[in-house]
Coordinates of C-alpha atoms in Angstrom, one line a residue:
Chain A
M243 CA 32.8 -77.9 -28.0
R244 CA 34.6 -80.5 -30.0
R245 CA 33.1 -79.2 -33.2
A246 CA 34.0 -75.6 -32.4
E247 CA 37.6 -76.7 -31.8
F248 CA 37.6 -78.6 -35.1
A249 CA 36.4 -75.5 -36.9
I250 CA 39.0 -73.3 -35.3
E251 CA 41.9 -75.7 -36.1
A252 CA 40.6 -75.9 -39.7
L253 CA 40.6 -72.1 -39.9
I254 CA 44.1 -71.9 -38.5
K255 CA 45.3 -74.3 -41.1
V256 CA 43.8 -72.2 -43.9
L257 CA 45.4 -69.1 -42.4
G258 CA 48.7 -70.9 -42.3
F259 CA 48.6 -71.3 -46.1
S260 CA 47.6 -67.7 -46.6
A261 CA 51.1 -66.5 -47.4
I262 CA 51.3 -68.9 -50.4
G263 CA 47.8 -67.7 -51.5
F264 CA 48.8 -64.1 -51.4
V265 CA 52.1 -64.6 -53.4
L266 CA 50.1 -66.5 -56.0
L267 CA 47.3 -63.8 -56.0
I268 CA 49.9 -61.0 -56.5
F269 CA 51.5 -62.9 -59.4
V270 CA 48.2 -63.7 -61.0
F271 CA 47.0 -60.1 -60.8
L272 CA 50.3 -58.7 -62.2
L273 CA 50.0 -61.1 -65.1
R274 CA 46.3 -60.3 -65.6
E275 CA 47.0 -56.6 -66.0
G276 CA 50.5 -56.8 -67.4
L277 CA 50.5 -59.6 -70.0
P278 CA 48.3 -57.7 -72.6
V279 CA 51.3 -55.4 -73.2
F280 CA 53.2 -58.2 -74.7
A281 CA 50.5 -58.7 -77.3
Q282 CA 50.1 -54.9 -77.9
V283 CA 53.7 -53.9 -78.2
P284 CA 56.4 -55.7 -80.2
L285 CA 59.2 -57.2 -78.1
S286 CA 61.8 -55.1 -80.0
N287 CA 60.0 -52.0 -78.7
L288 CA 59.5 -53.4 -75.1
F289 CA 63.2 -54.1 -74.8
G290 CA 64.3 -51.1 -76.7
T291 CA 66.4 -48.2 -75.4
R292 CA 63.8 -45.5 -75.3
W293 CA 60.9 -45.1 -72.8
Y294 CA 58.6 -42.4 -74.2
P295 CA 55.0 -43.6 -73.5
T296 CA 53.4 -40.6 -75.2
F297 CA 55.1 -41.6 -78.5
G298 CA 54.3 -45.3 -78.0
L299 CA 57.9 -46.1 -77.1
F300 CA 58.0 -48.6 -74.2
G301 CA 61.7 -49.5 -74.1
T302 CA 62.3 -50.9 -70.5
L303 CA 66.0 -51.2 -70.9
P304 CA 66.9 -47.8 -69.6
L305 CA 64.7 -48.4 -66.5
I306 CA 66.2 -51.8 -65.8
L307 CA 69.7 -50.5 -66.2
G308 CA 68.8 -47.5 -64.1
S309 CA 67.6 -49.8 -61.3
L310 CA 70.7 -51.9 -61.6
L311 CA 73.1 -49.0 -61.6
V312 CA 71.6 -47.5 -58.5
T313 CA 71.2 -50.8 -56.7
V314 CA 74.7 -52.1 -57.4
T315 CA 76.3 -48.8 -56.5
A316 CA 74.3 -48.8 -53.2
I317 CA 75.4 -52.3 -52.3
L318 CA 79.0 -51.6 -53.1
M319 CA 78.8 -48.8 -50.5
A320 CA 76.7 -50.7 -48.0
L321 CA 78.6 -54.0 -48.1
P322 CA 81.9 -52.8 -46.5
L323 CA 80.0 -50.5 -44.1
G324 CA 77.5 -53.1 -43.1
V325 CA 80.0 -56.0 -42.6
A326 CA 82.4 -53.8 -40.7
T327 CA 79.6 -52.5 -38.5
A328 CA 78.4 -56.1 -37.8
V329 CA 82.0 -57.2 -37.0
F330 CA 82.4 -54.1 -34.7
V331 CA 79.1 -54.7 -32.9
R332 CA 79.5 -58.5 -32.5
E333 CA 83.2 -58.9 -32.0
M334 CA 84.9 -55.9 -30.5
A335 CA 82.7 -52.9 -29.6
P336 CA 82.7 -51.9 -25.9
T337 CA 79.2 -52.2 -24.4
W338 CA 78.5 -48.5 -24.5
A339 CA 79.2 -48.3 -28.3
R340 CA 76.9 -51.3 -28.8
E341 CA 74.2 -49.5 -26.9
V342 CA 74.5 -46.5 -29.2
L343 CA 74.8 -48.4 -32.5
K344 CA 72.0 -51.0 -32.2
P345 CA 69.2 -48.5 -31.4
A346 CA 70.5 -46.1 -34.0
I347 CA 70.3 -48.8 -36.6
E348 CA 66.8 -49.7 -35.4
V349 CA 65.8 -46.1 -35.8
L350 CA 67.2 -46.0 -39.3
A351 CA 65.2 -49.1 -40.2
G352 CA 62.1 -47.4 -38.9
I353 CA 62.4 -44.1 -40.8
P354 CA 59.8 -44.0 -43.6
S355 CA 61.4 -44.0 -47.1
V356 CA 59.5 -40.8 -48.0
V357 CA 61.2 -39.0 -45.0
L358 CA 64.6 -40.1 -46.2
G359 CA 63.7 -39.1 -49.7
F360 CA 62.7 -35.7 -48.4
F361 CA 66.0 -35.4 -46.5
G362 CA 67.9 -36.5 -49.6
M363 CA 66.2 -33.9 -51.7
T364 CA 66.6 -30.9 -49.4
I365 CA 70.0 -31.7 -47.8
V366 CA 72.0 -34.3 -49.6
A367 CA 71.2 -33.4 -53.2
P368 CA 72.4 -29.8 -52.9
L369 CA 75.6 -31.0 -51.2
V370 CA 76.2 -33.5 -54.0
R371 CA 75.7 -30.7 -56.6
Q372 CA 78.2 -28.5 -54.8
V373 CA 80.8 -31.2 -54.4
L374 CA 80.5 -32.4 -58.0
G375 CA 80.0 -29.0 -59.5
A376 CA 77.2 -30.6 -61.6
P377 CA 74.1 -28.9 -62.9
T378 CA 71.9 -30.9 -60.6
G379 CA 72.3 -32.9 -57.4
L380 CA 69.5 -35.3 -58.3
T381 CA 71.7 -38.1 -59.7
A382 CA 72.1 -41.9 -59.6
F383 CA 74.8 -41.4 -57.1
T384 CA 72.5 -39.5 -54.7
G385 CA 70.0 -42.3 -54.9
A386 CA 72.6 -44.9 -54.3
L387 CA 73.9 -43.1 -51.3
I388 CA 70.4 -42.9 -49.7
L389 CA 69.7 -46.6 -50.7
A390 CA 73.0 -47.7 -49.2
Y391 CA 71.9 -46.4 -45.8
M392 CA 68.4 -47.8 -46.3
S393 CA 69.8 -51.3 -46.9
L394 CA 72.3 -51.1 -44.0
P395 CA 69.8 -52.3 -41.2
T396 CA 69.1 -55.4 -43.2
I397 CA 72.7 -56.1 -44.0
V398 CA 74.0 -55.4 -40.4
S399 CA 71.3 -57.5 -38.7
V400 CA 71.6 -60.5 -41.0
A401 CA 75.5 -60.4 -41.0
E402 CA 75.4 -60.1 -37.2
D403 CA 73.3 -63.3 -37.0
A404 CA 75.7 -65.0 -39.2
L405 CA 78.7 -64.0 -37.0
D406 CA 76.7 -65.1 -34.0
A407 CA 76.2 -68.5 -35.5
V408 CA 80.0 -69.1 -35.7
P409 CA 80.8 -71.5 -32.9
K410 CA 82.9 -70.1 -30.1
S411 CA 85.4 -73.0 -30.6
Y412 CA 86.4 -71.5 -33.9
R413 CA 87.5 -68.2 -32.1
D414 CA 89.2 -70.1 -29.3
A415 CA 91.1 -72.2 -31.9
G416 CA 92.2 -69.1 -33.7
L417 CA 93.4 -67.4 -30.5
A418 CA 95.1 -70.6 -29.3
M419 CA 97.1 -70.8 -32.5
G420 CA 98.6 -67.5 -31.5
A421 CA 96.6 -65.3 -33.8
T422 CA 95.6 -61.8 -32.6
Q423 CA 91.9 -61.1 -32.2
W424 CA 92.0 -59.1 -35.4
Q425 CA 93.6 -61.9 -37.4
T426 CA 91.1 -64.4 -35.9
I427 CA 88.2 -62.2 -36.9
W428 CA 89.2 -61.7 -40.5
R429 CA 90.8 -65.1 -41.2
V430 CA 88.6 -67.4 -39.2
V431 CA 85.3 -65.9 -38.1
V432 CA 84.3 -63.8 -41.1
P433 CA 85.2 -66.6 -43.6
A434 CA 83.1 -69.1 -41.5
A435 CA 80.2 -66.7 -41.7
R436 CA 80.6 -66.2 -45.4
S437 CA 77.4 -67.7 -46.6
G438 CA 75.4 -65.7 -44.0
I439 CA 77.1 -62.5 -45.3
V440 CA 76.1 -63.4 -48.8
T441 CA 72.5 -63.8 -47.6
A442 CA 72.8 -60.4 -46.0
V443 CA 74.0 -58.8 -49.2
M444 CA 71.3 -60.4 -51.3
L445 CA 68.5 -59.4 -48.9
G446 CA 69.9 -55.9 -48.8
M447 CA 69.9 -55.9 -52.6
G448 CA 66.3 -57.1 -52.8
R449 CA 65.4 -54.2 -50.5
A450 CA 67.3 -51.7 -52.5
I451 CA 66.0 -52.7 -56.0
G452 CA 62.4 -52.4 -54.7
E453 CA 62.8 -49.1 -52.9
T454 CA 60.5 -46.6 -54.5
M455 CA 59.8 -43.2 -52.8
A456 CA 63.3 -42.2 -51.7
V457 CA 64.8 -43.2 -55.1
M458 CA 62.1 -41.3 -57.0
M459 CA 62.7 -38.2 -55.0
V460 CA 66.4 -38.0 -55.4
T461 CA 67.5 -39.5 -58.8
G462 CA 66.0 -36.9 -61.1
N463 CA 64.0 -39.5 -63.1
A464 CA 65.5 -39.0 -66.6
A465 CA 64.9 -42.1 -68.6
R466 CA 68.2 -42.3 -70.4
M467 CA 70.5 -45.3 -71.0
P468 CA 73.2 -45.1 -68.3
L469 CA 76.0 -46.3 -70.5
T470 CA 78.5 -43.4 -70.4
P471 CA 81.1 -43.4 -67.6
D472 CA 79.6 -40.3 -66.0
S473 CA 76.2 -41.8 -65.8
L474 CA 76.5 -42.3 -62.1
F475 CA 76.6 -38.6 -61.6
R476 CA 73.7 -37.8 -63.9
P477 CA 70.0 -38.2 -63.4
V478 CA 68.6 -41.7 -63.9
R479 CA 65.3 -43.4 -63.7
T480 CA 64.5 -46.7 -62.0
M481 CA 61.7 -49.2 -62.6
T482 CA 60.0 -48.5 -59.3
A483 CA 60.0 -44.7 -59.8
T484 CA 58.5 -45.1 -63.2
I485 CA 55.6 -47.1 -61.9
A486 CA 55.0 -44.8 -59.0
A487 CA 55.3 -41.6 -61.0
E488 CA 53.2 -42.6 -64.0
M489 CA 50.5 -45.0 -62.8
G490 CA 48.5 -42.1 -61.3
E491 CA 48.0 -40.3 -64.6
V492 CA 47.5 -43.2 -66.9
A493 CA 44.1 -44.2 -68.4
R494 CA 43.0 -47.6 -67.0
G495 CA 43.3 -50.3 -69.7
S496 CA 45.5 -48.2 -72.0
V497 CA 48.7 -49.6 -73.5
H498 CA 50.7 -47.5 -71.1
Y499 CA 48.8 -48.9 -68.1
H500 CA 49.5 -52.4 -69.2
A501 CA 53.2 -51.5 -69.8
L502 CA 53.5 -50.3 -66.2
F503 CA 52.2 -53.6 -64.9
G504 CA 54.7 -55.2 -67.3
V505 CA 57.5 -53.3 -65.5
G506 CA 55.9 -54.6 -62.3
I507 CA 56.2 -58.2 -63.5
I508 CA 59.9 -57.6 -64.2
L509 CA 60.4 -56.2 -60.7
F510 CA 58.4 -59.1 -59.1
V511 CA 60.4 -61.7 -61.0
L512 CA 63.8 -60.0 -60.2
T513 CA 63.1 -59.7 -56.4
F514 CA 61.7 -63.3 -56.4
L515 CA 64.9 -64.6 -57.9
I516 CA 67.1 -62.6 -55.5
N517 CA 65.1 -63.8 -52.5
L518 CA 65.1 -67.4 -53.7
A519 CA 68.9 -67.2 -53.9
A520 CA 69.1 -65.6 -50.4
A521 CA 66.8 -68.4 -49.1
S522 CA 68.9 -71.2 -50.6
T523 CA 72.1 -69.8 -48.9
M524 CA 70.1 -69.4 -45.7
F525 CA 69.0 -73.1 -45.7
K526 CA 72.5 -74.2 -46.5
Q527 CA 74.2 -72.5 -43.6
K528 CA 72.0 -74.2 -41.0
R529 CA 74.0 -77.4 -41.1
R530 CA 77.0 -76.8 -38.8
G531 CA 77.8 -78.2 -35.4
G532 CA 80.1 -77.1 -32.6
L533 CA 79.8 -75.2 -29.4
R534 CA 78.5 -71.7 -29.5
Chain B
M184 CA 104.4 -52.7 -38.6
N185 CA 103.8 -55.8 -36.4
R186 CA 100.5 -57.6 -36.1
Y187 CA 99.6 -55.9 -32.8
Q188 CA 100.0 -52.5 -34.5
V189 CA 97.8 -53.8 -37.4
Q190 CA 95.2 -54.8 -34.8
R191 CA 95.2 -51.4 -33.1
L192 CA 94.9 -49.7 -36.5
G193 CA 92.1 -52.0 -37.5
F194 CA 90.1 -51.3 -34.4
V195 CA 90.5 -47.5 -35.0
L196 CA 89.3 -48.1 -38.6
L197 CA 86.2 -50.0 -37.5
T198 CA 85.4 -47.3 -34.9
L199 CA 85.6 -44.7 -37.7
I200 CA 83.3 -46.8 -39.9
A201 CA 80.8 -47.2 -37.1
L202 CA 80.8 -43.4 -36.9
V203 CA 80.2 -43.1 -40.6
V204 CA 77.1 -45.3 -40.0
V205 CA 75.8 -43.5 -36.9
V206 CA 76.4 -39.8 -37.7
P207 CA 74.1 -39.5 -40.7
I208 CA 71.3 -41.2 -38.7
V209 CA 71.7 -38.7 -35.9
L210 CA 71.9 -36.0 -38.5
V211 CA 68.7 -37.0 -40.3
V212 CA 66.7 -37.2 -37.1
G213 CA 68.3 -34.1 -35.7
V214 CA 67.7 -31.8 -38.7
I215 CA 64.1 -32.9 -39.1
V216 CA 63.4 -32.4 -35.4
A217 CA 65.2 -29.0 -35.2
R218 CA 63.5 -27.6 -38.3
G219 CA 60.2 -29.3 -37.9
L220 CA 59.6 -28.1 -34.3
K221 CA 59.3 -24.5 -35.6
A222 CA 56.2 -25.5 -37.6
I223 CA 54.5 -27.5 -35.0
N224 CA 51.8 -26.0 -32.9
I225 CA 48.2 -26.8 -32.1
E226 CA 46.8 -25.3 -35.2
F227 CA 49.2 -27.3 -37.4
L228 CA 48.0 -30.5 -35.8
I229 CA 44.3 -30.0 -35.8
A230 CA 43.5 -27.5 -38.6
M231 CA 42.6 -28.2 -42.2
P232 CA 45.1 -27.2 -44.9
R233 CA 44.5 -23.7 -46.4
D234 CA 45.8 -21.7 -49.3
G235 CA 46.6 -24.7 -51.6
M236 CA 48.2 -26.5 -48.6
R237 CA 50.7 -23.7 -48.1
A238 CA 49.2 -22.7 -44.8
G239 CA 47.0 -24.2 -42.0
G240 CA 47.4 -27.7 -40.7
I241 CA 47.7 -31.3 -41.7
F242 CA 44.8 -32.7 -39.7
P243 CA 43.2 -34.7 -42.5
A244 CA 46.5 -36.4 -43.3
I245 CA 47.0 -37.3 -39.7
V246 CA 43.5 -38.7 -39.4
G247 CA 43.9 -40.5 -42.7
T248 CA 47.1 -42.3 -41.6
L249 CA 45.6 -43.3 -38.3
L250 CA 42.5 -44.7 -40.1
L251 CA 44.6 -46.6 -42.6
T252 CA 46.8 -48.0 -39.8
L253 CA 43.7 -49.1 -37.9
G254 CA 42.2 -50.7 -41.0
T255 CA 45.5 -52.5 -41.6
A256 CA 45.6 -53.8 -38.1
L257 CA 42.0 -55.1 -38.3
A258 CA 42.7 -57.0 -41.5
A259 CA 46.3 -58.2 -40.8
I260 CA 46.2 -59.3 -37.2
P261 CA 43.8 -62.2 -37.4
I262 CA 45.3 -63.6 -40.6
G263 CA 48.9 -63.0 -39.4
V264 CA 48.5 -64.4 -35.9
G265 CA 46.5 -67.3 -37.2
G266 CA 49.2 -68.1 -39.7
A267 CA 51.8 -67.9 -37.0
I268 CA 49.9 -70.3 -34.7
Y269 CA 49.7 -72.7 -37.6
L270 CA 53.4 -72.5 -38.3
A271 CA 54.6 -72.6 -34.6
E272 CA 52.1 -75.2 -33.2
Y273 CA 50.7 -77.3 -36.0
A274 CA 53.0 -77.4 -39.0
R275 CA 55.4 -80.3 -39.4
D276 CA 58.6 -80.0 -41.4
T277 CA 57.3 -81.0 -44.8
W278 CA 57.9 -79.5 -48.2
L279 CA 54.6 -77.7 -47.9
T280 CA 55.7 -75.9 -44.7
R281 CA 59.0 -75.0 -46.5
A282 CA 56.9 -73.6 -49.3
I283 CA 55.0 -71.5 -46.8
R284 CA 58.3 -70.2 -45.4
L285 CA 59.6 -69.4 -48.8
A286 CA 56.3 -67.6 -49.6
I287 CA 56.7 -65.5 -46.4
L288 CA 60.3 -64.6 -47.3
N289 CA 59.2 -63.7 -50.8
L290 CA 56.2 -61.6 -49.6
A291 CA 58.6 -59.7 -47.3
G292 CA 60.8 -58.9 -50.4
I293 CA 58.2 -57.8 -52.8
P294 CA 58.7 -54.1 -53.6
S295 CA 56.2 -51.8 -52.0
V296 CA 55.2 -50.3 -55.3
V297 CA 54.4 -53.8 -56.6
Y298 CA 52.0 -54.1 -53.6
G299 CA 50.5 -50.9 -54.9
L300 CA 49.9 -52.4 -58.4
F301 CA 48.5 -55.6 -56.8
G302 CA 46.1 -53.5 -54.7
L303 CA 45.0 -51.5 -57.7
G304 CA 44.4 -54.7 -59.7
L305 CA 42.7 -56.8 -57.1
F306 CA 41.0 -54.5 -54.6
V307 CA 40.4 -51.2 -56.5
L308 CA 39.4 -52.7 -59.9
F309 CA 38.6 -56.4 -59.7
L310 CA 36.6 -56.2 -56.4
R311 CA 35.4 -52.8 -57.3
L312 CA 36.2 -51.2 -54.0
G313 CA 37.4 -48.1 -55.8
T314 CA 40.2 -45.9 -54.5
S315 CA 39.1 -46.2 -50.9
I316 CA 40.3 -46.6 -47.3
L317 CA 39.1 -50.2 -47.5
A318 CA 41.3 -50.9 -50.6
G319 CA 44.3 -49.1 -49.1
S320 CA 44.0 -50.8 -45.8
L321 CA 43.8 -54.2 -47.4
T322 CA 46.8 -53.6 -49.6
L323 CA 48.8 -52.4 -46.6
A324 CA 47.6 -55.5 -44.6
V325 CA 49.0 -57.9 -47.2
M326 CA 52.3 -56.1 -47.1
T327 CA 52.5 -56.2 -43.3
L328 CA 51.5 -59.9 -43.2
P329 CA 55.0 -61.4 -43.5
I330 CA 56.4 -59.2 -40.7
I331 CA 53.5 -60.2 -38.3
I332 CA 53.7 -63.9 -39.2
S333 CA 57.4 -64.2 -38.7
T334 CA 57.6 -62.2 -35.4
A335 CA 54.5 -63.8 -33.9
E336 CA 55.8 -67.3 -34.8
E337 CA 59.1 -66.5 -33.1
A338 CA 57.2 -65.4 -30.0
L339 CA 55.1 -68.6 -29.9
R340 CA 58.2 -70.8 -30.4
A341 CA 60.0 -69.1 -27.6
V342 CA 57.4 -70.5 -25.1
P343 CA 59.0 -73.6 -23.6
S344 CA 57.5 -77.0 -24.6
E345 CA 56.9 -77.8 -20.9
F346 CA 53.9 -75.4 -21.0
R347 CA 52.3 -77.5 -23.7
L348 CA 53.2 -80.8 -22.0
V349 CA 51.7 -79.8 -18.7
S350 CA 48.5 -78.6 -20.3
A351 CA 48.2 -81.9 -22.2
S352 CA 48.9 -83.9 -19.1
L353 CA 46.0 -82.2 -17.3
G354 CA 43.7 -83.4 -20.1
G355 CA 43.6 -80.2 -22.2
T356 CA 43.2 -80.5 -25.9
R357 CA 45.9 -79.1 -28.2
W358 CA 43.8 -76.0 -28.9
Q359 CA 43.0 -75.4 -25.2
G360 CA 46.7 -75.5 -24.5
I361 CA 47.4 -73.0 -27.2
R362 CA 44.6 -70.7 -26.2
H363 CA 44.9 -70.7 -22.4
I364 CA 48.6 -71.4 -21.9
V365 CA 50.9 -70.8 -24.9
F366 CA 49.1 -67.8 -26.4
P367 CA 49.0 -65.6 -23.3
Q368 CA 52.7 -66.3 -22.6
A369 CA 53.6 -65.3 -26.2
L370 CA 51.3 -62.3 -26.2
P371 CA 53.8 -59.5 -25.5
G372 CA 56.1 -60.8 -28.2
I373 CA 53.1 -61.0 -30.6
I374 CA 52.1 -57.4 -29.8
T375 CA 55.7 -56.2 -30.5
G376 CA 55.6 -58.0 -33.8
V377 CA 52.2 -56.5 -34.7
L378 CA 53.4 -53.0 -33.8
L379 CA 56.6 -53.4 -35.9
G380 CA 54.4 -54.4 -38.9
L381 CA 52.0 -51.5 -38.4
L382 CA 54.7 -49.0 -38.1
R383 CA 55.9 -50.1 -41.5
A384 CA 52.4 -49.7 -42.9
A385 CA 52.0 -46.2 -41.3
G386 CA 55.1 -44.9 -43.1
E387 CA 54.6 -46.5 -46.5
T388 CA 53.7 -44.3 -49.5
A389 CA 54.0 -46.5 -52.6
P390 CA 51.2 -49.0 -51.7
I391 CA 48.7 -46.3 -51.1
L392 CA 49.6 -44.2 -54.2
F393 CA 47.0 -45.8 -56.4
T394 CA 44.7 -47.4 -53.9
V395 CA 43.6 -44.7 -51.5
A396 CA 45.7 -41.5 -51.3
A397 CA 44.1 -38.2 -52.2
F398 CA 46.2 -35.2 -53.3
F399 CA 44.1 -32.8 -51.4
L400 CA 40.7 -33.2 -49.6
P401 CA 39.3 -30.3 -47.6
H402 CA 37.3 -32.6 -45.4
L403 CA 37.6 -35.8 -43.4
P404 CA 36.6 -39.2 -45.0
R405 CA 33.0 -40.1 -44.3
S406 CA 33.0 -43.8 -45.0
L407 CA 35.3 -46.7 -45.7
F408 CA 34.7 -46.1 -49.4
D409 CA 36.1 -42.6 -49.4
Q410 CA 39.6 -41.5 -50.4
T411 CA 41.7 -39.9 -47.7
M412 CA 44.9 -37.9 -47.4
A413 CA 47.8 -39.6 -45.6
L414 CA 50.9 -38.3 -44.0
P415 CA 53.6 -40.1 -46.1
Y416 CA 51.8 -39.2 -49.4
H417 CA 51.2 -35.7 -48.2
L418 CA 54.9 -35.2 -47.5
Y419 CA 55.7 -36.5 -51.0
V420 CA 53.1 -34.1 -52.5
I421 CA 54.2 -31.0 -50.7
S422 CA 57.9 -31.7 -51.3
T423 CA 57.7 -32.4 -55.0
Q424 CA 54.3 -31.4 -56.5
V425 CA 53.5 -28.0 -55.0
P426 CA 55.6 -25.1 -56.1
G427 CA 56.4 -22.4 -53.5
M428 CA 55.8 -24.6 -50.6
P429 CA 57.1 -23.2 -47.3
H430 CA 60.0 -25.3 -46.0
E431 CA 58.6 -25.1 -42.5
I432 CA 55.4 -27.0 -43.4
Q433 CA 57.4 -29.7 -45.2
Y434 CA 59.7 -30.2 -42.2
G435 CA 56.7 -30.1 -39.8
T436 CA 55.0 -32.8 -41.8
A437 CA 58.1 -34.9 -41.9
L438 CA 58.5 -34.5 -38.1
V439 CA 55.0 -35.5 -37.3
L440 CA 55.4 -38.7 -39.5
L441 CA 58.8 -39.5 -38.0
M442 CA 57.5 -39.0 -34.5
L443 CA 54.4 -41.2 -35.1
V444 CA 56.6 -44.0 -36.5
L445 CA 59.4 -43.7 -33.9
S446 CA 56.9 -43.7 -31.0
I447 CA 55.3 -46.9 -32.2
N448 CA 58.8 -48.3 -32.5
I449 CA 59.7 -47.3 -28.9
V450 CA 56.4 -48.7 -27.5
A451 CA 57.1 -52.0 -29.4
T452 CA 60.6 -52.4 -28.2
S453 CA 59.9 -51.4 -24.6
I454 CA 57.0 -53.9 -24.4
R455 CA 59.5 -56.5 -25.6
S456 CA 62.2 -55.7 -23.1
Y457 CA 59.8 -55.2 -20.2
F458 CA 58.2 -58.6 -20.5
R459 CA 61.5 -60.3 -21.3
R460 CA 62.8 -59.1 -17.9
R461 CA 59.6 -60.2 -16.1
R462 CA 58.9 -63.6 -17.5
Q463 CA 59.7 -66.6 -15.4
W464 CA 61.2 -68.9 -18.1

């Protein structure tokens, strides 16, 4: 009996540390398959501006910039929408509106990315083409639009938690000073929830930069440097889409294969840093007293 | 304009923004349901694809997704729930525990396609499982782990500490208290968390791209080491890789996937709200 219990508790302890084990395992295997590319291809090529694997050109710059363009545009759209929705839900929505909004956002969080990509391809992209009068609707903008909605559930729920954590006394104080509810919300409550909102944006950004299927289906996948002003409305290619589209056809152990794992390392490190930053703001905001 | 008019205007603006958020969601679900329903009949659900997938049904993709989800559950539940029990009941607030939490947060943020690369490197190649249901399920399991651990931990922590105290005061060991008192109380919450994790696994495409998914297989998988078709990948294939695909079949496939995922979602949230109303603490 005692011995069985000891074994179970030891097993649970091991399982407790499994998360650390898996993060390390993922990193080790990315390095194992990805590092060879740094020996096989000169750095000037790897960070060059052209990605044409068939000609031995593995410039990751257009992919990195493509990911950034789509992600940053998506967050610029999602941030005001998400924060406004969180404020609406938490601070002023009538009960019936809350009961429509919250389940709707939960449904959005549950829609598989390939379904949103399919919807983007068949409905949104043709609309974008018509409105812009462009030759194709598969553009960075279309991708950013879909991504903005995909990161909304994360942004709304984390921002809502942040607003929730602002003590009630702050609101009372604002109202007692003669401010309207509107003034209290934007000059007292939202600034007090600032660090939580930053966390929300970062988690949303991490989600957006790693999104694969929807982006691959709607951005047109042309690996070009998005440097001209009209790049937002032209096809673009992200890091995630490159891996997903090319890994299936590549020979195991070839330079191209290792290069795709190299792109995976870049993605892993980027999302790791974003999440680390989100975590540090999250731990910071825990210290604050006051009545709820 | 005085500040009360500003307030009224602001409220109108926020309501409009809420509409901008909700309307597209309703539109996505509405369009897929409306157009997909036309394709769905018994044959579509239980027949093999025919004519280069342009006719017939999507049975093997449905079976494949169910098998992968089951495999994910078998692998992820013991590890995830065990990890949650450790964090909620045993772990003290040390730097190691903080490292575990950071690792969980980080796991939750790793892009799905990177999980695909990891699965390819570890399960398919290094462990020589090949592109197989086993490799795909394990990859998906690692991806669902952070969701299961964090929701299950939350469910365990929600059980009041009095339950643990009473168990100990009656001479129960810590493990007996967890197994017979705390765990049963937290079970509905844990099930909700597990379902939320599995629904993510059922809908994912990128992690299965290089670990299990087959473009087209005219038969059902025969063992754990077979490839299989799966709904999300099938939708990707028929909407981008097959020319001349009838829209009906695309929308039908999207609808089946959407309904599968949304019904797991509804079951999960209703378990949560049902037991929340009935519990006595």
